[in-house]
Short mmCIF file of C-alpha atoms in Angstrom, two decimals:
data_model
loop_
_atom_site.label_atom_id
_atom_site.label_comp_id
_atom_site.label_asym_id
_atom_site.label_seq_id
_atom_site.Cartn_x
_atom_site.Cartn_y
_atom_site.Cartn_z
CA UNK A 74 0.00 0.00 0.00
CA UNK A 75 1.28 3.47 -0.90
CA UNK A 76 1.11 6.27 1.68
CA UNK A 77 0.38 9.57 -0.07
CA UNK A 78 0.38 11.67 3.08
CA UNK A 79 -2.41 13.67 4.59
CA UNK A 80 -2.10 17.06 2.93
CA UNK A 81 -1.48 18.42 -0.56
CA UNK A 82 -0.03 21.80 -1.41
CA UNK A 83 -2.57 22.81 -4.07
CA UNK A 84 -1.68 25.73 -6.32
CA UNK A 85 -3.56 27.38 -9.18
CA UNK A 86 -3.12 29.52 -12.28
CA UNK A 87 -6.27 31.62 -11.83
CA UNK A 88 -4.41 34.93 -11.78
CA UNK A 89 -2.55 34.13 -15.00
CA UNK A 90 -5.69 32.92 -16.78
CA UNK A 91 -7.70 35.92 -15.59
CA UNK A 92 -5.11 38.50 -16.62
CA UNK A 93 -4.64 36.79 -20.01
CA UNK A 94 -8.31 37.50 -20.67
CA UNK A 95 -7.95 41.02 -19.24
CA UNK A 96 -10.62 40.38 -16.62
CA UNK A 97 -10.96 42.02 -13.24
CA UNK A 98 -11.45 39.85 -10.19
CA UNK A 99 -15.02 41.14 -10.05
CA UNK A 100 -15.74 40.22 -13.69
CA UNK A 101 -14.49 36.68 -13.12
CA UNK A 102 -16.42 36.42 -9.87
CA UNK A 103 -19.62 37.50 -11.62
CA UNK A 104 -19.03 35.01 -14.44
CA UNK A 105 -18.64 32.01 -12.12
CA UNK A 106 -21.10 33.08 -9.40
CA UNK A 107 -18.88 33.91 -6.43
CA UNK A 108 -17.66 37.05 -4.69
CA UNK A 109 -14.60 39.05 -5.64
CA UNK A 110 -13.16 38.15 -2.23
CA UNK A 111 -13.38 34.45 -3.15
CA UNK A 112 -11.41 35.03 -6.36
CA UNK A 113 -8.86 37.08 -4.42
CA UNK A 114 -8.46 34.35 -1.79
CA UNK A 115 -8.01 31.66 -4.45
CA UNK A 116 -5.40 33.72 -6.29
CA UNK A 117 -3.47 34.19 -3.03
CA UNK A 118 -3.64 30.47 -2.29
CA UNK A 119 -5.63 31.10 0.88
CA UNK A 120 -8.73 29.20 -0.31
CA UNK A 121 -9.26 26.01 -2.29
CA UNK A 122 -12.59 25.98 -4.09
CA UNK A 123 -15.22 23.30 -4.03
CA UNK A 124 -15.04 20.76 -6.82
CA UNK A 125 -18.10 22.38 -8.40
CA UNK A 126 -16.45 25.82 -8.47
CA UNK A 127 -13.23 24.32 -9.83
CA UNK A 128 -15.21 22.85 -12.73
CA UNK A 129 -17.05 26.15 -13.29
CA UNK A 130 -13.69 27.91 -13.57
CA UNK A 131 -12.38 25.27 -15.98
CA UNK A 132 -15.49 25.56 -18.11
CA UNK A 133 -15.31 29.35 -18.09
CA UNK A 134 -11.65 29.39 -19.18
CA UNK A 135 -12.27 26.50 -21.60
CA UNK A 136 -9.39 24.48 -20.20
CA UNK A 137 -8.93 21.18 -18.41
CA UNK A 138 -9.20 21.44 -14.63
CA UNK A 139 -5.57 20.31 -14.39
CA UNK A 140 -4.59 23.42 -16.33
CA UNK A 141 -5.84 25.52 -13.42
CA UNK A 142 -5.15 23.45 -10.31
CA UNK A 143 -2.05 21.40 -9.57
CA UNK A 144 -0.19 19.91 -6.63
CA UNK A 145 3.14 21.50 -5.85
CA UNK A 146 5.69 18.92 -4.74
#
């Protein structure tokens, strides 16, 4: 049996994707149905979204979810 540990260091590319599209935090928040503070917290790495929100972001940016969220070793 493989022990994968108890915690992952999850990172994201939300800031890069958002700025590529020239969107404000508020515009992205409105598009995916959350507050600007939620987008800000995710970009800072202070908040990991629900699986549903992660998929909404992936759908909005038209990328695979792994293109947004990844585990930092």
